[in-house]
Coordinates of C-alpha atoms in Angstrom, one line a residue:
G1 CA -0.1 0.2 -0.1
C2 CA 1.0 3.6 -0.4
K3 CA 2.8 5.6 2.5
Y4 CA 1.3 9.1 2.9
R5 CA 3.2 11.5 4.0
S6 CA 1.7 14.5 6.5
E7 CA 1.3 18.0 5.4
E8 CA 4.6 18.8 7.6
E9 CA 6.3 16.5 5.5
F10 CA 5.7 18.5 2.3
T11 CA 7.3 21.9 1.4
K12 CA 5.2 24.8 0.0
Q13 CA 6.9 24.7 -3.4
E14 CA 6.0 21.1 -3.6
I15 CA 2.6 21.4 -2.9
Y16 CA 2.4 24.3 -5.5
E17 CA 4.2 22.2 -8.0
F18 CA 1.9 19.2 -7.1
V19 CA -1.2 21.4 -7.9
D20 CA 0.2 22.8 -10.9
L21 CA 1.2 19.3 -12.0
I22 CA -2.7 18.1 -11.9
D23 CA -3.7 21.4 -13.3
S24 CA -1.8 21.1 -16.4
Y25 CA -2.9 17.5 -16.9
L26 CA -6.7 18.5 -16.9
K27 CA -5.9 21.0 -19.2
K28 CA -4.3 18.9 -21.8
Y29 CA -6.9 16.2 -21.1
E30 CA -9.3 18.7 -21.7
L31 CA -7.8 20.1 -24.9
E32 CA -7.4 16.8 -26.7
N33 CA -11.1 15.6 -25.7
Q34 CA -12.6 19.1 -26.9
N35 CA -10.9 18.3 -30.4
K36 CA -12.5 14.8 -30.6
E37 CA -15.6 16.5 -32.1
F38 CA -16.6 12.6 -33.4
I39 CA -15.8 10.7 -30.3
Y40 CA -16.3 7.1 -31.6
L41 CA -13.7 7.9 -34.5
D42 CA -11.1 9.2 -32.0
K43 CA -10.6 5.9 -30.6
A44 CA -13.5 6.0 -28.3
G45 CA -13.3 2.5 -27.5
I46 CA -10.2 2.8 -25.8
T47 CA -10.4 4.1 -22.4
D48 CA -7.5 5.5 -20.2
D49 CA -7.8 4.7 -16.8
K50 CA -4.8 7.4 -15.7
I51 CA -7.5 10.1 -15.2
F52 CA -9.1 8.0 -12.4
H53 CA -6.1 7.7 -10.6
V54 CA -4.9 11.4 -11.0
T55 CA -8.3 12.5 -9.9
G56 CA -7.6 10.3 -6.6
F57 CA -5.1 13.0 -5.7
L58 CA -8.2 15.1 -5.0
A59 CA -8.2 13.3 -1.4
L60 CA -4.7 14.7 -0.8
L61 CA -5.6 18.3 -1.3
D62 CA -7.5 17.8 2.1
D63 CA -4.4 17.2 3.7
F64 CA -2.7 20.6 2.5
S65 CA -3.4 24.1 3.2
V66 CA -4.4 24.5 -0.2
N67 CA -6.6 27.6 -1.0
N68 CA -10.2 26.8 -1.0
K69 CA -11.0 28.5 -4.5
I70 CA -7.9 26.6 -6.1
K71 CA -9.6 23.4 -4.8
E72 CA -12.7 23.8 -6.1
D73 CA -11.5 24.9 -9.8
L74 CA -9.6 21.4 -9.6
E75 CA -13.0 19.5 -8.6
I76 CA -14.8 21.3 -11.1
K77 CA -12.5 20.5 -13.7
F78 CA -12.3 16.6 -12.7
F79 CA -16.0 16.5 -12.6
E80 CA -16.1 17.7 -16.1
N81 CA -13.6 15.5 -17.7
L82 CA -14.5 12.4 -16.1
Q83 CA -17.7 12.9 -18.2
Y84 CA -15.5 12.6 -21.2
Q85 CA -14.1 9.2 -20.1
E86 CA -17.5 7.6 -19.4
A87 CA -18.8 8.8 -22.7
K88 CA -15.9 6.7 -24.5
F89 CA -17.2 3.6 -22.6
Y90 CA -20.6 4.2 -23.6
T91 CA -19.8 4.7 -27.1
K92 CA -18.3 1.1 -27.4
T93 CA -22.4 -0.2 -27.3
K94 CA -22.9 1.8 -30.5
K95 CA -20.1 0.2 -32.6
N96 CA -22.2 -1.8 -34.9
F97 CA -24.9 1.0 -35.5
L98 CA -22.3 3.4 -36.5
D99 CA -20.6 0.9 -38.8
N100 CA -23.7 0.4 -40.7
L101 CA -23.9 4.3 -41.3
I102 CA -20.4 4.5 -43.2
S103 CA -21.0 4.5 -46.8
E104 CA -17.8 4.1 -49.0
D105 CA -17.9 7.8 -49.7
L106 CA -17.7 8.6 -46.2
R107 CA -15.2 5.7 -45.4
I108 CA -12.8 7.7 -47.8
I109 CA -13.5 10.9 -46.1
L110 CA -13.1 9.2 -42.5
S111 CA -9.5 7.5 -43.8
E112 CA -8.2 11.0 -44.7
R113 CA -9.5 12.5 -41.6
L114 CA -7.9 9.5 -39.3
K115 CA -4.3 10.4 -41.0
L116 CA -4.5 13.9 -39.7
K117 CA -5.8 13.3 -36.4
I118 CA -2.7 11.0 -36.0
R119 CA -0.3 13.7 -37.0
Y120 CA -2.2 16.1 -34.8
N121 CA -2.3 13.6 -31.9
N122 CA 1.6 13.6 -32.2
L123 CA 1.9 17.2 -32.7
V124 CA -0.1 18.0 -29.4
N125 CA 2.1 15.3 -27.4
K126 CA 5.3 17.1 -28.6
I127 CA 4.0 20.8 -27.6
Y128 CA 3.2 19.8 -24.3
S129 CA 6.2 17.6 -23.4
K130 CA 8.1 21.0 -24.1
V131 CA 11.0 18.7 -25.1
L132 CA 11.7 20.7 -28.5
L133 CA 11.4 24.1 -27.1
E134 CA 13.2 25.9 -30.1
D135 CA 10.7 24.7 -32.4
D136 CA 7.4 25.5 -30.3
Q137 CA 6.5 27.9 -32.8
N138 CA 6.7 25.7 -35.7
L139 CA 4.6 22.9 -34.1
S140 CA 2.0 25.5 -33.2
L141 CA 1.9 26.6 -36.8
E142 CA 1.5 23.2 -38.3
K143 CA -1.0 22.4 -35.4
N144 CA -3.1 25.3 -36.7
K145 CA -3.0 24.4 -40.2
I146 CA -3.9 20.5 -39.4
E147 CA -6.9 21.9 -37.0
K148 CA -8.2 24.1 -40.0
K149 CA -8.4 21.2 -42.3
L150 CA -9.8 19.0 -39.8
F151 CA -12.5 21.7 -39.1
E152 CA -13.4 21.5 -42.9
I153 CA -13.5 17.8 -43.0
N154 CA -15.8 17.8 -39.7
N155 CA -18.1 20.5 -41.2
Q156 CA -18.2 18.4 -44.3
I157 CA -19.2 15.5 -42.4
K158 CA -21.6 17.3 -40.4
T159 CA -23.3 18.6 -43.4
N160 CA -23.3 15.6 -45.6
Y161 CA -24.0 12.6 -43.0
P162 CA -26.2 14.0 -40.0
D163 CA -27.3 10.5 -38.8
F164 CA -23.6 9.3 -38.3
T165 CA -22.8 12.9 -37.1
N166 CA -25.4 12.7 -34.2
I167 CA -24.5 9.6 -32.7
N168 CA -21.0 10.6 -32.4
K169 CA -21.7 13.9 -30.4
V170 CA -20.4 14.2 -27.0
K171 CA -21.8 16.9 -24.6
I172 CA -20.1 18.0 -21.4
H173 CA -22.3 19.5 -19.0
K174 CA -21.2 22.6 -16.4
I175 CA -21.7 22.4 -12.8
H176 CA -24.2 25.3 -13.2
E177 CA -26.4 23.8 -15.9
I178 CA -27.0 21.0 -13.5
Q179 CA -27.7 23.2 -10.5
N180 CA -30.2 25.1 -12.7
Q181 CA -32.3 22.1 -13.5
L182 CA -32.3 20.6 -9.8
K183 CA -35.3 21.6 -7.7
D184 CA -34.7 22.6 -4.0
N185 CA -35.8 19.1 -2.7
E186 CA -33.3 17.0 -4.9
A187 CA -29.9 16.0 -4.9
L188 CA -27.7 14.4 -7.4
I189 CA -24.7 12.2 -6.9
Y190 CA -22.4 11.5 -9.4
L191 CA -20.4 8.0 -8.2
I192 CA -17.6 7.3 -10.3
N193 CA -13.7 6.2 -10.1
E194 CA -13.4 2.9 -8.2
Q195 CA -10.1 3.5 -7.2
S196 CA -11.0 5.9 -4.9
Q197 CA -14.9 5.9 -4.3
Q198 CA -15.4 9.0 -5.7
A199 CA -18.8 11.0 -5.4
F200 CA -19.7 14.6 -6.7
T201 CA -22.7 15.7 -4.7
I202 CA -25.0 18.7 -6.3
T203 CA -27.9 20.8 -5.4
N204 CA -29.2 23.9 -6.9
K205 CA -27.1 25.9 -4.6
N206 CA -24.0 23.8 -3.8
F207 CA -21.1 21.2 -5.0
W208 CA -19.2 19.1 -2.9
S209 CA -16.4 16.6 -3.8
N210 CA -15.8 13.7 -1.7
T211 CA -12.7 11.3 -2.3
N212 CA -11.5 8.3 -0.6
I213 CA -8.0 6.9 -1.1
K214 CA -6.6 6.0 2.3
S215 CA -8.9 3.3 3.8
S216 CA -7.0 0.0 3.2
L217 CA -10.3 -1.7 3.6
V218 CA -11.9 -0.7 0.4
Q219 CA -9.3 1.2 -1.6
G220 CA -9.6 0.1 -5.3
R221 CA -12.2 -2.7 -4.4
S222 CA -15.4 -1.1 -4.3
K223 CA -16.6 -3.1 -6.9
L224 CA -15.9 -6.5 -5.4
W225 CA -17.8 -5.4 -2.1
L226 CA -20.8 -4.4 -4.3
D227 CA -20.4 -7.7 -6.1
R228 CA -20.3 -9.6 -2.9
L229 CA -23.5 -7.8 -1.9
N230 CA -25.2 -9.0 -5.0
E231 CA -24.3 -12.4 -4.1
L232 CA -25.2 -12.3 -0.7
V233 CA -28.7 -11.0 -1.2
F234 CA -29.3 -14.7 -2.9
S235 CA -28.1 -16.4 0.3
E236 CA -30.4 -17.5 3.1
E237 CA -27.4 -17.7 5.3
G238 CA -25.7 -14.6 4.7
G239 CA -27.9 -12.3 6.5
I240 CA -25.7 -10.8 9.1
E241 CA -22.7 -10.7 6.6
F242 CA -24.9 -8.9 4.0
K243 CA -26.0 -6.5 6.9
N244 CA -22.5 -5.7 7.9
N245 CA -21.1 -5.0 4.5
S246 CA -23.9 -3.2 3.3
A247 CA -23.4 -0.9 6.3
L248 CA -19.7 -0.7 5.7
V249 CA -20.2 0.5 1.7
Y250 CA -22.8 3.0 2.7
Q251 CA -20.4 4.4 5.0
T252 CA -17.4 4.2 2.9
I253 CA -19.1 5.6 -0.3
F254 CA -22.3 7.5 0.7
E255 CA -22.2 8.8 4.1
E256 CA -20.0 11.7 4.0
S257 CA -21.8 12.7 0.7
L258 CA -25.4 12.4 2.0
D259 CA -24.5 14.3 5.3
N260 CA -24.9 17.5 3.2
V261 CA -28.2 16.7 1.7
K262 CA -30.1 15.1 4.8
D263 CA -32.9 17.7 4.0
K264 CA -33.5 16.3 0.7
K265 CA -36.2 14.0 -0.3
N266 CA -35.5 13.0 -4.0
L267 CA -31.8 11.7 -4.5
Y268 CA -30.9 11.2 -8.3
I269 CA -27.8 8.6 -8.7
I270 CA -25.6 8.6 -11.8
A271 CA -23.4 5.9 -11.4
G272 CA -20.0 5.2 -13.5
R273 CA -19.2 1.8 -15.1
H274 CA -17.9 0.4 -11.9
Y275 CA -21.0 0.8 -10.0
S276 CA -23.8 0.5 -12.3
S277 CA -24.7 -3.3 -11.4
F278 CA -26.0 -2.3 -8.0
P279 CA -29.2 -1.2 -6.4
F280 CA -28.1 1.5 -4.1
E281 CA -31.3 1.6 -2.1
M282 CA -31.0 -1.7 -0.4
L283 CA -27.5 -0.2 1.4
I284 CA -27.9 0.0 5.2
T285 CA -27.7 3.5 6.8
T286 CA -27.8 2.0 10.4
K287 CA -24.5 3.3 12.1
R288 CA -21.9 0.8 12.7
N289 CA -18.3 1.7 14.3
F290 CA -16.1 -0.2 11.6
T291 CA -12.5 0.1 11.5
D292 CA -9.9 -2.1 9.3
S293 CA -9.0 -4.0 12.5
N294 CA -12.3 -4.8 14.0
F295 CA -14.6 -5.2 10.9
T296 CA -14.7 -9.1 11.0
Q297 CA -15.4 -9.1 14.8
K298 CA -18.3 -7.2 13.7
L299 CA -19.8 -10.1 11.3
S300 CA -21.1 -11.8 14.6
E301 CA -23.3 -9.2 15.3
D302 CA -26.8 -8.9 14.4
F303 CA -28.6 -5.2 14.3
D304 CA -31.8 -3.6 12.8
E305 CA -31.3 -2.6 9.7
R306 CA -32.9 0.7 8.1
Y307 CA -32.4 1.1 4.3
L308 CA -31.2 3.8 2.0
I309 CA -34.8 3.6 0.5
E310 CA -36.4 4.7 3.5
D311 CA -34.8 7.9 3.7
Y312 CA -34.9 8.9 -0.3
N313 CA -36.9 8.6 -3.3
I314 CA -34.3 7.3 -5.6
K315 CA -33.8 8.1 -9.3
Y316 CA -31.1 6.4 -11.4
L317 CA -29.8 7.8 -14.6
P318 CA -27.0 6.5 -17.0
N319 CA -25.4 9.5 -17.5
I320 CA -25.3 13.4 -16.9
D321 CA -26.2 13.8 -20.7
T322 CA -29.1 11.8 -20.1
F323 CA -30.4 14.0 -17.0
M324 CA -30.0 17.1 -19.0
N325 CA -32.0 16.0 -21.9
L326 CA -34.8 14.4 -20.1
G327 CA -35.3 18.1 -18.3
K328 CA -36.2 19.3 -21.5
L329 CA -38.9 17.1 -22.2
E330 CA -42.7 17.8 -21.0
N331 CA -44.1 14.8 -19.0
T332 CA -48.1 13.7 -19.4
K333 CA -49.5 11.7 -16.6
I334 CA -49.8 7.9 -16.6
T335 CA -53.7 7.1 -16.2
S336 CA -56.2 4.2 -16.9
T337 CA -56.7 5.6 -20.5
S338 CA -52.9 5.5 -21.3
D339 CA -52.1 2.5 -24.0
F340 CA -50.4 -0.2 -23.1
L341 CA -47.8 -2.4 -25.1
G342 CA -46.5 -5.7 -23.4
I343 CA -43.8 -7.8 -25.3
G344 CA -42.3 -11.2 -24.0
D345 CA -42.5 -14.7 -23.1
P346 CA -40.5 -15.8 -26.3
Q347 CA -41.3 -18.8 -28.0
F348 CA -38.2 -21.1 -28.5
K349 CA -38.3 -24.1 -30.6
K350 CA -39.1 -27.5 -28.9
D351 CA -37.1 -29.8 -30.7
Y352 CA -33.6 -28.4 -29.9
V353 CA -31.6 -29.8 -26.9
K354 CA -30.7 -27.4 -24.3
K355 CA -26.8 -26.3 -23.9
T356 CA -24.7 -24.0 -22.5
T357 CA -23.3 -22.4 -25.8
N358 CA -20.1 -21.5 -25.9
N359 CA -19.9 -17.8 -26.5
K360 CA -17.2 -18.4 -29.6
E361 CA -19.5 -20.6 -31.1
V362 CA -22.2 -18.0 -32.0
K363 CA -21.7 -16.4 -35.0
F364 CA -22.6 -13.1 -36.5
L365 CA -22.9 -12.7 -40.0
R366 CA -21.7 -9.4 -41.7
G367 CA -24.0 -6.7 -40.5
G368 CA -24.1 -8.0 -37.1
F369 CA -27.0 -10.5 -37.1
I370 CA -27.4 -14.3 -36.2
G371 CA -27.8 -16.4 -39.2
D372 CA -28.1 -19.7 -37.6
S373 CA -31.0 -18.9 -35.2
K374 CA -31.3 -22.2 -33.5
I375 CA -28.7 -21.3 -31.4
I376 CA -31.4 -18.9 -29.5
S377 CA -33.3 -21.9 -28.7
Q378 CA -30.6 -24.2 -27.3
R379 CA -29.4 -21.2 -25.0
Y380 CA -32.4 -19.9 -23.6
E381 CA -35.2 -21.3 -21.6
E382 CA -39.2 -20.1 -21.9
L383 CA -40.4 -17.8 -19.4
P384 CA -44.0 -18.8 -18.9
F385 CA -44.5 -16.5 -15.9
T386 CA -44.0 -13.5 -17.9
S387 CA -47.4 -13.8 -19.8
K388 CA -49.2 -13.7 -16.6
E389 CA -46.9 -10.4 -15.4
L390 CA -48.1 -8.9 -18.6
S391 CA -51.6 -9.7 -18.7
E392 CA -51.8 -8.4 -15.1
I393 CA -50.4 -5.2 -16.0
A394 CA -52.7 -5.1 -19.0
K395 CA -55.8 -5.2 -16.8
I396 CA -54.8 -1.6 -15.3
F397 CA -55.5 -0.1 -18.9
N398 CA -58.2 0.4 -21.0
Q399 CA -56.3 -0.1 -24.3
S400 CA -53.6 -2.7 -24.3
L401 CA -51.6 -4.9 -26.8
L402 CA -49.9 -8.0 -25.9
L403 CA -47.4 -9.4 -28.1
T404 CA -46.2 -12.8 -26.5
K405 CA -45.2 -16.4 -27.7
E406 CA -44.9 -16.4 -31.3
K407 CA -45.8 -12.9 -31.9
A408 CA -43.1 -11.9 -30.2
R409 CA -40.8 -11.6 -33.1
E410 CA -38.5 -9.0 -34.1
D411 CA -40.0 -8.5 -37.5
E412 CA -43.3 -7.7 -36.0
I413 CA -42.3 -5.5 -33.6
K414 CA -40.6 -3.3 -35.9
K415 CA -44.1 -3.0 -37.5
I416 CA -45.7 -1.5 -34.5
N417 CA -46.3 2.4 -34.3
F418 CA -44.7 2.7 -30.9
K419 CA -45.5 6.4 -30.8
K420 CA -49.1 5.7 -29.7
F421 CA -48.1 3.5 -26.5
D422 CA -47.5 5.5 -23.2
V423 CA -46.2 2.4 -21.2
I424 CA -44.3 -0.6 -22.9
S425 CA -43.3 -3.4 -20.9
F426 CA -40.7 -6.2 -22.0
A427 CA -40.5 -9.2 -20.0
T428 CA -37.7 -11.6 -21.5
H429 CA -34.1 -12.2 -21.2
A430 CA -31.6 -9.7 -21.6
E431 CA -27.9 -9.9 -22.2
V432 CA -25.1 -7.4 -21.8
F433 CA -22.2 -5.7 -23.6
G434 CA -19.5 -8.4 -24.5
T435 CA -21.6 -11.2 -24.0
F436 CA -20.7 -12.7 -27.4
E437 CA -17.4 -12.7 -28.8
D438 CA -17.0 -9.6 -31.7
F439 CA -20.5 -8.4 -30.8
N440 CA -20.5 -5.0 -28.5
E441 CA -23.9 -4.8 -28.1
P442 CA -26.4 -5.6 -25.5
F443 CA -29.9 -6.8 -26.4
L444 CA -33.2 -8.3 -25.6
V445 CA -34.0 -12.0 -26.9
L446 CA -37.5 -12.4 -28.9
S447 CA -38.8 -15.3 -30.5
P448 CA -36.4 -16.6 -33.0
P449 CA -37.0 -17.1 -37.0
E450 CA -36.5 -20.4 -38.9
K451 CA -33.6 -18.4 -40.4
G452 CA -32.0 -15.3 -39.2
S453 CA -31.7 -12.0 -41.4
R454 CA -30.9 -8.1 -40.7
N455 CA -34.4 -7.5 -39.8
N456 CA -35.2 -10.4 -37.8
D457 CA -32.7 -12.8 -35.9
G458 CA -34.3 -12.9 -32.6
L459 CA -32.2 -10.4 -30.8
L460 CA -33.5 -6.8 -30.4
T461 CA -30.1 -4.5 -30.2
T462 CA -29.6 -1.4 -28.7
S463 CA -28.9 0.0 -31.9
E464 CA -32.4 -1.5 -32.8
I465 CA -33.9 -0.2 -30.0
S466 CA -32.5 3.4 -30.6
E467 CA -34.5 3.5 -33.8
L468 CA -37.9 2.4 -32.5
N469 CA -39.2 6.1 -32.5
L470 CA -40.6 5.9 -28.6
N471 CA -43.0 8.6 -27.2
A472 CA -43.3 6.5 -24.2
E473 CA -43.8 8.2 -20.4
L474 CA -42.4 4.5 -18.9
V475 CA -40.6 1.3 -20.5
I476 CA -40.6 -1.7 -18.1
L477 CA -37.8 -3.9 -18.5
S478 CA -38.4 -6.9 -16.7
A479 CA -35.7 -8.9 -18.0
C480 CA -34.0 -12.1 -17.0
N481 CA -30.1 -12.3 -17.3
T482 CA -29.9 -16.2 -17.3
S483 CA -26.1 -16.3 -17.3
S484 CA -25.6 -16.2 -13.5
K485 CA -27.8 -15.9 -10.3
A486 CA -25.7 -12.8 -9.4
N487 CA -26.1 -9.7 -11.3
K488 CA -24.4 -9.6 -14.5
Y489 CA -25.6 -6.4 -16.1
A490 CA -23.3 -4.0 -15.2
A491 CA -22.3 -1.0 -17.5
G492 CA -23.9 -3.3 -20.6
F493 CA -27.2 -3.1 -18.8
S494 CA -26.9 0.7 -18.7
G495 CA -26.5 0.7 -22.3
L496 CA -29.4 -1.0 -22.8
I497 CA -31.5 1.3 -20.8
N498 CA -29.6 4.3 -22.9
S499 CA -31.1 2.9 -25.8
F500 CA -34.5 3.6 -24.7
F501 CA -33.8 6.8 -24.1
A502 CA -32.3 7.7 -27.3
A503 CA -35.4 6.1 -29.1
G504 CA -37.7 8.6 -26.8
S505 CA -38.6 7.2 -23.5
K506 CA -38.8 9.4 -20.8
S507 CA -38.4 6.7 -18.1
V508 CA -37.5 3.2 -17.6
I509 CA -37.8 0.7 -14.6
A510 CA -35.2 -1.9 -15.0
T511 CA -34.4 -5.2 -13.0
H512 CA -31.0 -6.0 -11.6
W513 CA -31.7 -9.5 -11.2
P514 CA -34.1 -12.4 -12.3
I515 CA -37.4 -11.8 -10.2
E516 CA -39.0 -14.1 -7.9
D517 CA -42.9 -14.6 -9.9
E518 CA -44.9 -13.6 -7.2
A519 CA -42.9 -10.7 -6.0
G520 CA -42.4 -9.3 -9.5
Y521 CA -46.0 -9.3 -10.3
L522 CA -46.9 -7.9 -6.8
L523 CA -44.4 -4.9 -7.0
M524 CA -45.2 -3.9 -10.5
S525 CA -48.9 -4.4 -10.4
E526 CA -49.1 -2.4 -6.9
T527 CA -46.9 0.1 -8.6
M528 CA -48.8 0.7 -11.5
K529 CA -51.9 0.7 -9.4
K530 CA -50.6 3.6 -7.1
V531 CA -49.5 5.6 -10.5
I532 CA -53.0 5.5 -11.6
K533 CA -55.3 5.4 -8.5
S534 CA -53.5 7.5 -6.0
D535 CA -51.7 10.0 -8.7
L536 CA -48.0 9.5 -7.5
S537 CA -45.4 9.8 -9.7
I538 CA -43.6 6.5 -11.0
S539 CA -40.6 6.7 -8.8
K540 CA -42.8 7.7 -5.7
A541 CA -45.1 4.9 -6.3
L542 CA -42.2 2.3 -6.7
Q543 CA -40.7 3.6 -3.4
S544 CA -44.0 3.2 -1.7
T545 CA -44.6 0.0 -2.8
K546 CA -40.9 -1.2 -1.7
L547 CA -41.5 0.4 1.8
E548 CA -44.7 -2.0 2.0
F549 CA -42.6 -4.5 1.2
I550 CA -40.1 -3.9 3.7
K551 CA -42.7 -3.3 6.7
G552 CA -44.2 -6.6 5.7
K553 CA -47.4 -6.0 4.0
Y554 CA -47.3 -8.7 1.7
G555 CA -45.8 -11.4 3.9
E556 CA -42.7 -12.1 6.3
R557 CA -40.4 -13.6 3.3
F558 CA -40.9 -10.3 1.0
K559 CA -39.3 -8.0 3.5
K560 CA -35.7 -9.2 2.3
P561 CA -34.1 -7.1 -0.3
F562 CA -33.9 -10.0 -2.8
Y563 CA -37.5 -9.6 -3.7
W564 CA -37.9 -5.5 -3.7
A565 CA -34.4 -4.2 -4.4
P566 CA -33.7 -5.4 -7.9
Y567 CA -36.5 -2.9 -9.5
V568 CA -35.0 0.4 -10.2
Y569 CA -36.5 3.7 -11.7
V570 CA -34.2 5.4 -14.5
G571 CA -35.3 9.0 -15.2
L572 CA -36.7 12.3 -13.7

């Protein structure tokens, strides 16, 4: 582990040099990313974790007598630059979609642009390295010349290829822009950077940054602790360990940040890819006296738990850009007269023997679809309870359409006028980013055809979802990931959710793990009844139903997080 020097061990000159070094790195990083007008083209799929490590140094500034204004400026710069890093990762899920938009003419233009970008990046590195001081002026002139040429090419692409351009856009949002969108009773936590358990907290009036790199108990291992909690939630024997681990994670990651916003009732959580696999409302907020030395001893003690969901109406968002874009939309109420569409319970061929398919055996044809669709029937089990779930939700609405069994086909779904439906529910299998080799998209599983084609191969991918043209107030993803009992959605699932926002949905309810039949039916039907009959917002109705589970309204066994925690609300 690292040995931390106290402030007394640093000279003032060393502290100034340390701050200047961080500031210089951020300026270079920001300049490089600002010039990536088309982030996918500029190797967006290649993420660089260096900024995560550098951001961790914010914790050291707390130990130094650094001017508060300087410290705040650095925190704001980190906050903005970390958005670039997350954008690079999410662009990976768009790869197949983007490739389909590249014509031969565009390919020639992109080839020329790539050569210029390589020259440009080399120049920037030379200028910032300050190795060739005598040639700085010449390098700058050449840099300006290439920038001008790139500007012309970029304008040509934007003018002639608008679809390709729109997918490539990355918007970085300033603190004050986010504050303008937050109400008095709302707070937003941007949780990012597993290496240093970093959280940025924003209200409409204030901004805080909390960084923790000194705890040897959790340093750089937050995801391991969250994954362990996701395993323990399935265990009948792990109750005490779950409670202690849950309380520990809360106190390490959230407690200091939430101390600033105890008066708020609505909490937005934007979790980076290392954290997006976890429903934070099941964290236990009961105060525990943890230290590195006594943590294992505490495992033998039981205590009464209080969950985070009991203190906040929690809403999730895939990224800051989605939060900002949704704020521009005008929401309408969901009522019994709203139109409902239910899709699920896909039908698989009976004559294929089920087997665990090696991911390398799944072959995608050029264009990104499965030609031999029998592989879907071999890989996935039918989900008969999902028909019941969709039917029960449909009863709440006067107008509904159900596509189940053989009707839950990709080609049938693509014929639908989705804009007329206010609430849409998918109840089927889901798979995440990187499930199959050489296939970089999450997807939903539908009834497979006899022979796969581009329009119908049994997989509804994120790029296909993005093209559905929705106008829904709510999409429900009651999706089962069958690869493991423990959650495997991670950032791939965030990509799946994001594709529904890209298609035009205003909110999504998603599940973090396969749902027990009765619990899923109760939780979703009771939530939708509250939305319609009690005039509650979707997130508030979901919170209210979860609190009923916790308090035992539906029976003792449903009080456990396993039954109520997996459903999360994503939206405003």
